[in-house]
């Protein structure tokens, strides 16, 4: 279900992010080589007071890279919560804010993580999504594998 007419009232500030966004990203971290990727994110109204989120990325040769899925919660008091499951063994509980103005929505989060026994250890993350018109810019930083909070990802996508 993706009908704006039925959207839960608390989701009104993020109405404009519904749908699919595609584009390009680049990543780095002190412990790995730089890389680039294509990205697709989708926010779906399922008729409940949260949005379902799916992200998929591919490498330059079309090979599957990272993917993640979760739920965006907008409690209605200016806060935002993003609960995300990582296939790499982390569960990310993001808490932050939503700022919605004419033509733009900015979501900012910090997260604490749970790591499975075999996962690379990620202590905390920061995420920012800036939707302006038909474009979105995302950034992601993490404290992981013994490194302090450091940039990992940046992508620019457009509504598709
Ligand atoms: C390492 C890509 C999102 C945590 C890497 C590497 C690549 C990569 C290519 C190096 C090779 C490898 O270990 O596989 C991506 C892409 C992402 C993404 C394309 C999404 C657009 C994330 C997220 C997290 C994360 C959301 C944490 C929740 C890590 C960690 C490492 C890593 C911990 C290992 C660093 C090390 O071994 O020193 N990522 N990543 N990544 N990534 Fe990401």
Short mmCIF file of N, CA and C and ligand atoms in Angstrom, two decimals:
data_model
loop_
_atom_site.label_atom_id
_atom_site.label_comp_id
_atom_site.label_asym_id
_atom_site.label_seq_id
_atom_site.Cartn_x
_atom_site.Cartn_y
_atom_site.Cartn_z
N UNK A 1 0.86 -1.20 0.00
CA UNK A 1 0.00 0.00 0.00
C UNK A 1 0.89 1.25 0.00
N UNK A 2 0.56 2.22 -0.83
CA UNK A 2 1.39 3.42 -0.88
C UNK A 2 0.53 4.64 -1.18
N UNK A 3 -0.69 4.65 -0.65
CA UNK A 3 -1.62 5.71 -0.98
C UNK A 3 -1.48 6.87 -0.02
N UNK A 4 -1.07 8.06 -0.51
CA UNK A 4 -0.91 9.21 0.37
C UNK A 4 -2.18 9.53 1.15
N UNK A 5 -3.34 9.21 0.56
CA UNK A 5 -4.61 9.54 1.23
C UNK A 5 -4.74 8.81 2.56
N UNK A 6 -4.10 7.61 2.66
CA UNK A 6 -4.25 6.80 3.86
C UNK A 6 -3.05 6.91 4.80
N UNK A 7 -2.11 7.80 4.48
CA UNK A 7 -0.89 7.89 5.27
C UNK A 7 -1.22 8.26 6.72
N UNK A 8 -0.62 7.55 7.67
CA UNK A 8 -0.83 7.86 9.08
C UNK A 8 -0.45 9.32 9.35
N UNK A 9 -1.21 10.04 10.17
CA UNK A 9 -0.98 11.47 10.37
C UNK A 9 0.43 11.81 10.86
N UNK A 10 1.03 10.93 11.69
CA UNK A 10 2.37 11.23 12.21
C UNK A 10 3.43 11.21 11.12
N UNK A 11 3.12 10.58 9.95
CA UNK A 11 4.09 10.48 8.86
C UNK A 11 4.03 11.67 7.89
N UNK A 12 3.13 12.61 8.16
CA UNK A 12 2.99 13.77 7.25
C UNK A 12 4.33 14.48 6.99
N UNK A 13 5.21 14.66 8.01
CA UNK A 13 6.48 15.37 7.74
C UNK A 13 7.38 14.66 6.73
N UNK A 14 7.22 13.32 6.57
CA UNK A 14 8.10 12.58 5.67
C UNK A 14 7.36 12.06 4.43
N UNK A 15 6.18 12.61 4.18
CA UNK A 15 5.37 12.18 3.02
C UNK A 15 6.18 12.23 1.73
N UNK A 16 7.03 13.25 1.57
CA UNK A 16 7.71 13.45 0.29
C UNK A 16 8.88 12.49 0.07
N UNK A 17 9.27 11.72 1.10
CA UNK A 17 10.38 10.78 0.88
C UNK A 17 9.88 9.42 0.41
N UNK A 18 8.56 9.21 0.39
CA UNK A 18 8.00 7.93 -0.07
C UNK A 18 8.42 7.64 -1.50
N UNK A 19 8.74 6.38 -1.78
CA UNK A 19 9.10 5.99 -3.14
C UNK A 19 10.54 5.53 -3.22
N UNK A 20 11.06 5.48 -4.46
CA UNK A 20 12.39 4.93 -4.71
C UNK A 20 13.33 6.01 -5.23
N UNK A 21 14.56 5.98 -4.71
CA UNK A 21 15.60 6.95 -5.05
C UNK A 21 16.82 6.18 -5.52
N UNK A 22 17.44 6.60 -6.62
CA UNK A 22 18.61 5.88 -7.14
C UNK A 22 19.72 6.84 -7.50
N UNK A 23 20.98 6.36 -7.37
CA UNK A 23 22.11 7.23 -7.71
C UNK A 23 23.44 6.57 -7.41
N UNK A 24 24.44 7.43 -7.16
CA UNK A 24 25.82 6.98 -7.02
C UNK A 24 26.36 7.30 -5.63
N UNK A 25 27.27 6.44 -5.15
CA UNK A 25 27.90 6.68 -3.87
C UNK A 25 29.38 6.35 -3.91
N UNK A 26 30.09 6.80 -2.88
CA UNK A 26 31.51 6.49 -2.73
C UNK A 26 31.79 6.26 -1.26
N UNK A 27 32.75 5.36 -0.98
CA UNK A 27 33.03 5.01 0.40
C UNK A 27 34.51 4.96 0.68
N UNK A 28 34.84 5.11 1.96
CA UNK A 28 36.22 5.02 2.42
C UNK A 28 36.20 4.70 3.91
N UNK A 29 37.35 4.27 4.42
CA UNK A 29 37.54 4.07 5.86
C UNK A 29 39.03 3.87 6.04
N UNK A 30 39.57 4.24 7.18
CA UNK A 30 41.03 4.17 7.33
C UNK A 30 41.60 2.77 7.12
N UNK A 31 40.79 1.74 7.33
CA UNK A 31 41.29 0.37 7.29
C UNK A 31 41.07 -0.35 5.96
N UNK A 32 40.43 0.32 4.97
CA UNK A 32 40.09 -0.37 3.72
C UNK A 32 40.39 0.54 2.52
N UNK A 33 40.34 -0.04 1.31
CA UNK A 33 40.52 0.75 0.08
C UNK A 33 39.24 1.53 -0.24
N UNK A 34 39.40 2.69 -0.90
CA UNK A 34 38.24 3.47 -1.34
C UNK A 34 37.44 2.65 -2.36
N UNK A 35 36.12 2.94 -2.44
CA UNK A 35 35.27 2.20 -3.39
C UNK A 35 34.12 3.09 -3.84
N UNK A 36 33.45 2.67 -4.92
CA UNK A 36 32.28 3.40 -5.40
C UNK A 36 31.15 2.39 -5.64
N UNK A 37 29.94 2.90 -5.70
CA UNK A 37 28.78 2.00 -5.82
C UNK A 37 27.58 2.75 -6.37
N UNK A 38 26.61 1.99 -6.89
CA UNK A 38 25.30 2.56 -7.20
C UNK A 38 24.35 2.12 -6.08
N UNK A 39 23.37 2.98 -5.78
CA UNK A 39 22.51 2.74 -4.63
C UNK A 39 21.05 2.97 -5.00
N UNK A 40 20.20 2.18 -4.39
CA UNK A 40 18.74 2.36 -4.50
C UNK A 40 18.16 2.26 -3.10
N UNK A 41 17.37 3.26 -2.70
CA UNK A 41 16.64 3.18 -1.43
C UNK A 41 15.16 3.37 -1.71
N UNK A 42 14.34 2.64 -0.94
CA UNK A 42 12.88 2.73 -1.09
C UNK A 42 12.24 2.87 0.28
N UNK A 43 11.37 3.86 0.42
CA UNK A 43 10.55 4.03 1.62
C UNK A 43 9.10 3.74 1.22
N UNK A 44 8.47 2.77 1.91
CA UNK A 44 7.14 2.31 1.54
C UNK A 44 6.16 2.49 2.69
N UNK A 45 4.99 3.04 2.38
CA UNK A 45 3.88 3.09 3.33
C UNK A 45 3.20 1.73 3.33
N UNK A 46 3.12 1.11 4.51
CA UNK A 46 2.45 -0.19 4.61
C UNK A 46 1.13 -0.06 5.35
N UNK A 47 0.62 1.17 5.49
CA UNK A 47 -0.66 1.39 6.14
C UNK A 47 -0.57 1.44 7.66
N UNK A 48 0.64 1.51 8.17
CA UNK A 48 0.88 1.59 9.61
C UNK A 48 1.63 2.90 9.90
N UNK A 49 1.79 3.28 11.18
CA UNK A 49 2.42 4.58 11.47
C UNK A 49 3.95 4.56 11.41
N UNK A 50 4.51 3.76 10.51
CA UNK A 50 5.95 3.76 10.24
C UNK A 50 6.14 3.48 8.76
N UNK A 51 7.34 3.76 8.23
CA UNK A 51 7.65 3.42 6.84
C UNK A 51 8.61 2.24 6.80
N UNK A 52 8.42 1.36 5.83
CA UNK A 52 9.37 0.27 5.59
C UNK A 52 10.47 0.78 4.68
N UNK A 53 11.71 0.42 4.98
CA UNK A 53 12.90 0.91 4.24
C UNK A 53 13.70 -0.27 3.72
N UNK A 54 14.12 -0.20 2.45
CA UNK A 54 15.04 -1.18 1.87
C UNK A 54 16.11 -0.44 1.10
N UNK A 55 17.37 -0.83 1.30
CA UNK A 55 18.49 -0.26 0.54
C UNK A 55 19.24 -1.39 -0.16
N UNK A 56 19.66 -1.14 -1.41
CA UNK A 56 20.47 -2.12 -2.14
C UNK A 56 21.57 -1.37 -2.86
N UNK A 57 22.80 -1.93 -2.86
CA UNK A 57 23.91 -1.30 -3.58
C UNK A 57 24.58 -2.33 -4.48
N UNK A 58 25.21 -1.81 -5.55
CA UNK A 58 25.97 -2.64 -6.48
C UNK A 58 27.30 -1.96 -6.78
N UNK A 59 28.31 -2.80 -7.04
CA UNK A 59 29.61 -2.29 -7.43
C UNK A 59 29.63 -1.86 -8.89
N UNK A 60 30.75 -1.26 -9.32
CA UNK A 60 30.85 -0.77 -10.70
C UNK A 60 30.62 -1.85 -11.75
N UNK A 61 30.91 -3.12 -11.42
CA UNK A 61 30.71 -4.22 -12.38
C UNK A 61 29.31 -4.83 -12.28
N UNK A 62 28.45 -4.23 -11.45
CA UNK A 62 27.09 -4.74 -11.29
C UNK A 62 26.96 -5.77 -10.18
N UNK A 63 28.05 -6.04 -9.50
CA UNK A 63 28.03 -7.04 -8.43
C UNK A 63 27.29 -6.52 -7.19
N UNK A 64 26.50 -7.37 -6.54
CA UNK A 64 25.82 -6.93 -5.32
C UNK A 64 26.83 -6.53 -4.24
N UNK A 65 26.57 -5.41 -3.58
CA UNK A 65 27.40 -5.01 -2.44
C UNK A 65 26.53 -5.03 -1.19
N UNK A 66 26.49 -3.92 -0.46
CA UNK A 66 25.75 -3.89 0.80
C UNK A 66 24.24 -3.83 0.53
N UNK A 67 23.46 -4.37 1.47
CA UNK A 67 22.02 -4.16 1.49
C UNK A 67 21.61 -4.08 2.95
N UNK A 68 20.52 -3.38 3.21
CA UNK A 68 20.01 -3.28 4.59
C UNK A 68 18.51 -3.01 4.53
N UNK A 69 17.83 -3.30 5.62
CA UNK A 69 16.39 -3.05 5.65
C UNK A 69 15.95 -2.68 7.06
N UNK A 70 14.85 -1.95 7.15
CA UNK A 70 14.40 -1.54 8.48
C UNK A 70 13.12 -0.75 8.44
N UNK A 71 12.92 0.02 9.49
CA UNK A 71 11.68 0.76 9.69
C UNK A 71 12.00 2.17 10.18
N UNK A 72 11.36 3.15 9.55
CA UNK A 72 11.51 4.55 9.97
C UNK A 72 10.29 4.93 10.79
N UNK A 73 10.56 5.34 12.04
CA UNK A 73 9.49 5.72 12.96
C UNK A 73 9.54 7.22 13.18
N UNK A 74 8.38 7.88 13.06
CA UNK A 74 8.28 9.33 13.26
C UNK A 74 7.24 9.54 14.36
N UNK A 75 7.70 9.60 15.62
CA UNK A 75 6.74 9.64 16.73
C UNK A 75 5.82 10.87 16.73
N UNK A 76 6.25 11.97 16.09
CA UNK A 76 5.36 13.13 16.00
C UNK A 76 5.77 14.30 16.87
N UNK A 77 6.91 14.17 17.56
CA UNK A 77 7.39 15.25 18.44
C UNK A 77 8.70 15.86 17.93
N UNK A 78 8.98 15.68 16.63
CA UNK A 78 10.23 16.20 16.07
C UNK A 78 11.36 15.20 16.12
N UNK A 79 11.15 14.09 16.82
CA UNK A 79 12.18 13.05 16.84
C UNK A 79 11.93 12.06 15.71
N UNK A 80 12.95 11.29 15.40
CA UNK A 80 12.85 10.23 14.40
C UNK A 80 13.65 9.04 14.89
N UNK A 81 13.18 7.86 14.60
CA UNK A 81 13.87 6.62 14.97
C UNK A 81 13.96 5.73 13.74
N UNK A 82 15.13 5.11 13.56
CA UNK A 82 15.35 4.27 12.38
C UNK A 82 15.95 2.95 12.91
N UNK A 83 15.20 1.88 12.77
CA UNK A 83 15.63 0.57 13.25
C UNK A 83 16.07 -0.22 12.02
N UNK A 84 17.37 -0.57 11.95
CA UNK A 84 17.92 -1.15 10.72
C UNK A 84 18.64 -2.45 11.03
N UNK A 85 18.36 -3.48 10.22
CA UNK A 85 19.06 -4.77 10.32
C UNK A 85 20.13 -4.84 9.24
N UNK A 86 21.34 -5.24 9.65
CA UNK A 86 22.47 -5.34 8.72
C UNK A 86 22.79 -6.81 8.45
N UNK A 87 23.00 -7.19 7.18
CA UNK A 87 23.32 -8.59 6.87
C UNK A 87 24.71 -8.99 7.38
N UNK A 88 25.48 -7.97 7.80
CA UNK A 88 26.83 -8.22 8.30
C UNK A 88 26.85 -8.48 9.81
N UNK A 89 25.65 -8.66 10.40
CA UNK A 89 25.60 -9.10 11.79
C UNK A 89 25.39 -8.00 12.81
N UNK A 90 25.04 -6.80 12.33
CA UNK A 90 24.77 -5.70 13.26
C UNK A 90 23.29 -5.33 13.24
N UNK A 91 22.80 -4.93 14.39
CA UNK A 91 21.47 -4.32 14.50
C UNK A 91 21.69 -2.88 14.95
N UNK A 92 21.13 -1.94 14.15
CA UNK A 92 21.43 -0.51 14.34
C UNK A 92 20.16 0.18 14.83
N UNK A 93 20.22 0.76 16.04
CA UNK A 93 19.08 1.49 16.59
C UNK A 93 19.41 2.98 16.54
N UNK A 94 18.88 3.66 15.51
CA UNK A 94 19.20 5.07 15.24
C UNK A 94 18.15 5.97 15.89
N UNK A 95 18.60 7.00 16.61
CA UNK A 95 17.69 7.96 17.22
C UNK A 95 18.13 9.37 16.84
N UNK A 96 17.18 10.23 16.50
CA UNK A 96 17.56 11.57 16.06
C UNK A 96 16.36 12.46 15.85
N UNK A 97 16.47 13.27 14.79
CA UNK A 97 15.47 14.31 14.56
C UNK A 97 15.01 14.32 13.11
N UNK A 98 13.82 14.85 12.89
CA UNK A 98 13.34 15.14 11.54
C UNK A 98 13.02 16.63 11.45
N UNK A 99 13.57 17.28 10.41
CA UNK A 99 13.26 18.68 10.14
C UNK A 99 12.63 18.76 8.76
N UNK A 100 11.36 19.10 8.69
CA UNK A 100 10.66 19.17 7.42
C UNK A 100 10.24 20.61 7.15
N UNK A 101 10.65 21.13 5.97
CA UNK A 101 10.23 22.46 5.53
C UNK A 101 9.73 22.31 4.10
N UNK A 102 9.22 23.40 3.55
CA UNK A 102 8.73 23.35 2.18
C UNK A 102 9.85 22.84 1.27
N UNK A 103 9.63 21.68 0.67
CA UNK A 103 10.58 21.16 -0.32
C UNK A 103 11.77 20.43 0.25
N UNK A 104 11.90 20.33 1.58
CA UNK A 104 13.05 19.59 2.11
C UNK A 104 12.69 18.81 3.38
N UNK A 105 13.38 17.68 3.53
CA UNK A 105 13.26 16.86 4.74
C UNK A 105 14.67 16.44 5.13
N UNK A 106 15.08 16.76 6.36
CA UNK A 106 16.40 16.36 6.84
C UNK A 106 16.23 15.43 8.04
N UNK A 107 16.81 14.24 7.91
CA UNK A 107 16.80 13.24 8.99
C UNK A 107 18.23 13.07 9.48
N UNK A 108 18.44 13.19 10.79
CA UNK A 108 19.78 13.03 11.36
C UNK A 108 19.70 12.07 12.54
N UNK A 109 20.66 11.11 12.58
CA UNK A 109 20.62 10.08 13.61
C UNK A 109 22.01 9.81 14.17
N UNK A 110 22.04 9.41 15.44
CA UNK A 110 23.17 8.67 15.98
C UNK A 110 22.62 7.33 16.45
N UNK A 111 23.48 6.31 16.43
CA UNK A 111 23.00 4.97 16.76
C UNK A 111 23.96 4.24 17.67
N UNK A 112 23.36 3.40 18.48
CA UNK A 112 24.14 2.38 19.18
C UNK A 112 23.86 1.06 18.47
N UNK A 113 24.83 0.15 18.52
CA UNK A 113 24.68 -1.09 17.76
C UNK A 113 24.82 -2.32 18.63
N UNK A 114 24.13 -3.37 18.19
CA UNK A 114 24.37 -4.71 18.70
C UNK A 114 25.12 -5.47 17.62
N UNK A 115 26.17 -6.20 18.00
CA UNK A 115 26.98 -6.95 17.04
C UNK A 115 26.88 -8.44 17.36
N UNK A 116 26.71 -9.25 16.32
CA UNK A 116 26.73 -10.70 16.54
C UNK A 116 28.16 -11.13 16.87
N UNK A 117 28.30 -12.37 17.33
CA UNK A 117 29.60 -12.85 17.78
C UNK A 117 30.64 -12.83 16.66
N UNK A 118 30.20 -13.08 15.39
CA UNK A 118 31.16 -13.17 14.28
C UNK A 118 31.26 -11.89 13.48
N UNK A 119 30.47 -10.86 13.82
CA UNK A 119 30.46 -9.61 13.04
C UNK A 119 31.70 -8.77 13.32
N UNK A 120 32.09 -7.95 12.32
CA UNK A 120 33.05 -6.87 12.59
C UNK A 120 32.40 -5.96 13.62
N UNK A 121 33.14 -5.52 14.61
CA UNK A 121 32.55 -4.79 15.72
C UNK A 121 32.34 -3.31 15.37
N UNK A 122 31.08 -2.89 15.36
CA UNK A 122 30.70 -1.50 15.09
C UNK A 122 30.08 -0.96 16.37
N UNK A 123 30.69 0.10 16.93
CA UNK A 123 30.25 0.61 18.23
C UNK A 123 29.08 1.58 18.08
N UNK A 124 29.23 2.53 17.13
CA UNK A 124 28.19 3.54 16.95
C UNK A 124 28.25 4.08 15.52
N UNK A 125 27.14 4.68 15.08
CA UNK A 125 27.08 5.23 13.72
C UNK A 125 26.38 6.59 13.75
N UNK A 126 26.62 7.35 12.68
CA UNK A 126 25.88 8.60 12.44
C UNK A 126 25.37 8.56 11.01
N UNK A 127 24.11 8.91 10.83
CA UNK A 127 23.49 8.96 9.50
C UNK A 127 22.83 10.31 9.30
N UNK A 128 22.89 10.82 8.04
CA UNK A 128 22.17 12.05 7.68
C UNK A 128 21.56 11.85 6.29
N UNK A 129 20.30 12.19 6.15
CA UNK A 129 19.59 12.15 4.86
C UNK A 129 19.01 13.53 4.62
N UNK A 130 19.43 14.16 3.51
CA UNK A 130 18.90 15.49 3.18
C UNK A 130 18.15 15.39 1.85
N UNK A 131 16.84 15.39 1.94
CA UNK A 131 15.97 15.35 0.75
C UNK A 131 15.62 16.77 0.37
N UNK A 132 15.95 17.19 -0.85
CA UNK A 132 15.59 18.52 -1.35
C UNK A 132 14.97 18.32 -2.73
N UNK A 133 13.69 18.58 -2.83
CA UNK A 133 13.02 18.36 -4.11
C UNK A 133 13.14 16.91 -4.52
N UNK A 134 13.64 16.66 -5.74
CA UNK A 134 13.77 15.30 -6.24
C UNK A 134 15.15 14.71 -6.02
N UNK A 135 15.93 15.28 -5.08
CA UNK A 135 17.29 14.78 -4.81
C UNK A 135 17.46 14.47 -3.33
N UNK A 136 18.32 13.50 -3.06
CA UNK A 136 18.67 13.20 -1.67
C UNK A 136 20.18 12.96 -1.59
N UNK A 137 20.79 13.52 -0.54
CA UNK A 137 22.19 13.28 -0.23
C UNK A 137 22.26 12.54 1.10
N UNK A 138 23.02 11.43 1.13
CA UNK A 138 23.15 10.67 2.37
C UNK A 138 24.62 10.62 2.79
N UNK A 139 24.84 10.67 4.11
CA UNK A 139 26.18 10.46 4.64
C UNK A 139 26.10 9.49 5.81
N UNK A 140 27.18 8.73 5.98
CA UNK A 140 27.23 7.70 7.02
C UNK A 140 28.64 7.66 7.59
N UNK A 141 28.74 7.73 8.93
CA UNK A 141 30.03 7.59 9.62
C UNK A 141 29.87 6.52 10.68
N UNK A 142 31.00 5.93 11.06
CA UNK A 142 30.90 4.88 12.11
C UNK A 142 32.18 4.84 12.94
N UNK A 143 32.01 4.44 14.21
CA UNK A 143 33.13 4.02 15.05
C UNK A 143 33.13 2.51 14.99
N UNK A 144 34.20 1.92 14.41
CA UNK A 144 34.20 0.47 14.17
C UNK A 144 35.63 -0.04 14.12
N UNK A 145 35.77 -1.32 14.32
CA UNK A 145 37.06 -2.04 14.26
C UNK A 145 38.20 -1.23 14.89
N UNK A 146 37.91 -0.61 16.04
CA UNK A 146 38.94 0.12 16.79
C UNK A 146 39.16 1.55 16.35
N UNK A 147 38.44 2.02 15.32
CA UNK A 147 38.59 3.40 14.83
C UNK A 147 37.56 4.31 15.50
N UNK A 148 37.90 5.59 15.74
CA UNK A 148 36.90 6.53 16.25
C UNK A 148 35.88 6.86 15.15
N UNK A 149 34.84 7.62 15.50
CA UNK A 149 33.80 7.99 14.52
C UNK A 149 34.45 8.61 13.28
N UNK A 150 34.29 7.93 12.13
CA UNK A 150 34.99 8.32 10.89
C UNK A 150 34.06 8.11 9.71
N UNK A 151 34.15 9.00 8.73
CA UNK A 151 33.33 8.92 7.52
C UNK A 151 33.49 7.56 6.83
N UNK A 152 32.39 6.96 6.36
CA UNK A 152 32.43 5.72 5.57
C UNK A 152 31.75 5.88 4.21
N UNK A 153 30.61 6.61 4.13
CA UNK A 153 29.81 6.61 2.91
C UNK A 153 29.21 7.97 2.61
N UNK A 154 29.11 8.29 1.32
CA UNK A 154 28.33 9.46 0.88
C UNK A 154 27.69 9.10 -0.44
N UNK A 155 26.41 9.41 -0.61
CA UNK A 155 25.75 9.11 -1.89
C UNK A 155 24.80 10.25 -2.26
N UNK A 156 24.58 10.36 -3.57
CA UNK A 156 23.62 11.33 -4.10
C UNK A 156 22.67 10.58 -5.01
N UNK A 157 21.38 10.69 -4.73
CA UNK A 157 20.36 9.98 -5.51
C UNK A 157 19.27 10.94 -5.94
N UNK A 158 18.50 10.47 -6.92
CA UNK A 158 17.34 11.22 -7.40
C UNK A 158 16.12 10.33 -7.39
N UNK A 159 14.96 10.94 -7.28
CA UNK A 159 13.72 10.16 -7.33
C UNK A 159 13.63 9.43 -8.67
N UNK A 160 13.31 8.13 -8.63
CA UNK A 160 13.25 7.38 -9.89
C UNK A 160 11.83 6.89 -10.14
C1 LIG B 1 33.93 -2.47 5.08
C2 LIG B 1 31.01 -1.15 1.47
C3 LIG B 1 27.60 0.12 4.65
C4 LIG B 1 30.45 -1.37 8.24
C5 LIG B 1 33.43 -2.20 3.83
C6 LIG B 1 34.11 -2.51 2.58
C7 LIG B 1 33.29 -2.16 1.58
C8 LIG B 1 32.09 -1.61 2.17
C9 LIG B 1 33.54 -2.31 0.08
C10 LIG B 1 35.51 -3.13 2.46
C11 LIG B 1 35.48 -4.56 2.07
C12 LIG B 1 34.64 -5.39 2.97
O1 LIG B 1 35.01 -5.55 4.14
O2 LIG B 1 33.58 -5.86 2.49
C13 LIG B 1 29.83 -0.67 2.02
C14 LIG B 1 28.71 -0.18 1.26
C15 LIG B 1 27.76 0.19 2.16
C16 LIG B 1 28.30 -0.09 3.48
C17 LIG B 1 28.64 -0.10 -0.26
C18 LIG B 1 26.41 0.79 1.90
C19 LIG B 1 26.21 1.73 0.95
C20 LIG B 1 28.07 -0.20 5.91
C21 LIG B 1 27.31 -0.09 7.12
C22 LIG B 1 28.10 -0.52 8.13
C23 LIG B 1 29.37 -0.88 7.55
C24 LIG B 1 25.86 0.40 7.19
C25 LIG B 1 27.83 -0.63 9.60
C26 LIG B 1 26.62 -0.77 10.14
C27 LIG B 1 31.63 -1.78 7.69
C28 LIG B 1 32.71 -2.38 8.46
C29 LIG B 1 33.71 -2.68 7.55
C30 LIG B 1 33.22 -2.29 6.24
C31 LIG B 1 32.74 -2.61 9.97
C32 LIG B 1 35.05 -3.39 7.85
C33 LIG B 1 36.22 -2.45 7.99
C34 LIG B 1 37.47 -3.26 8.23
O3 LIG B 1 37.46 -4.47 8.05
O4 LIG B 1 38.47 -2.66 8.59
N1 LIG B 1 32.21 -1.64 3.54
N2 LIG B 1 29.56 -0.60 3.35
N3 LIG B 1 29.32 -0.65 6.20
N4 LIG B 1 31.98 -1.72 6.38
FE1 LIG B 1 30.83 -1.02 4.89
#
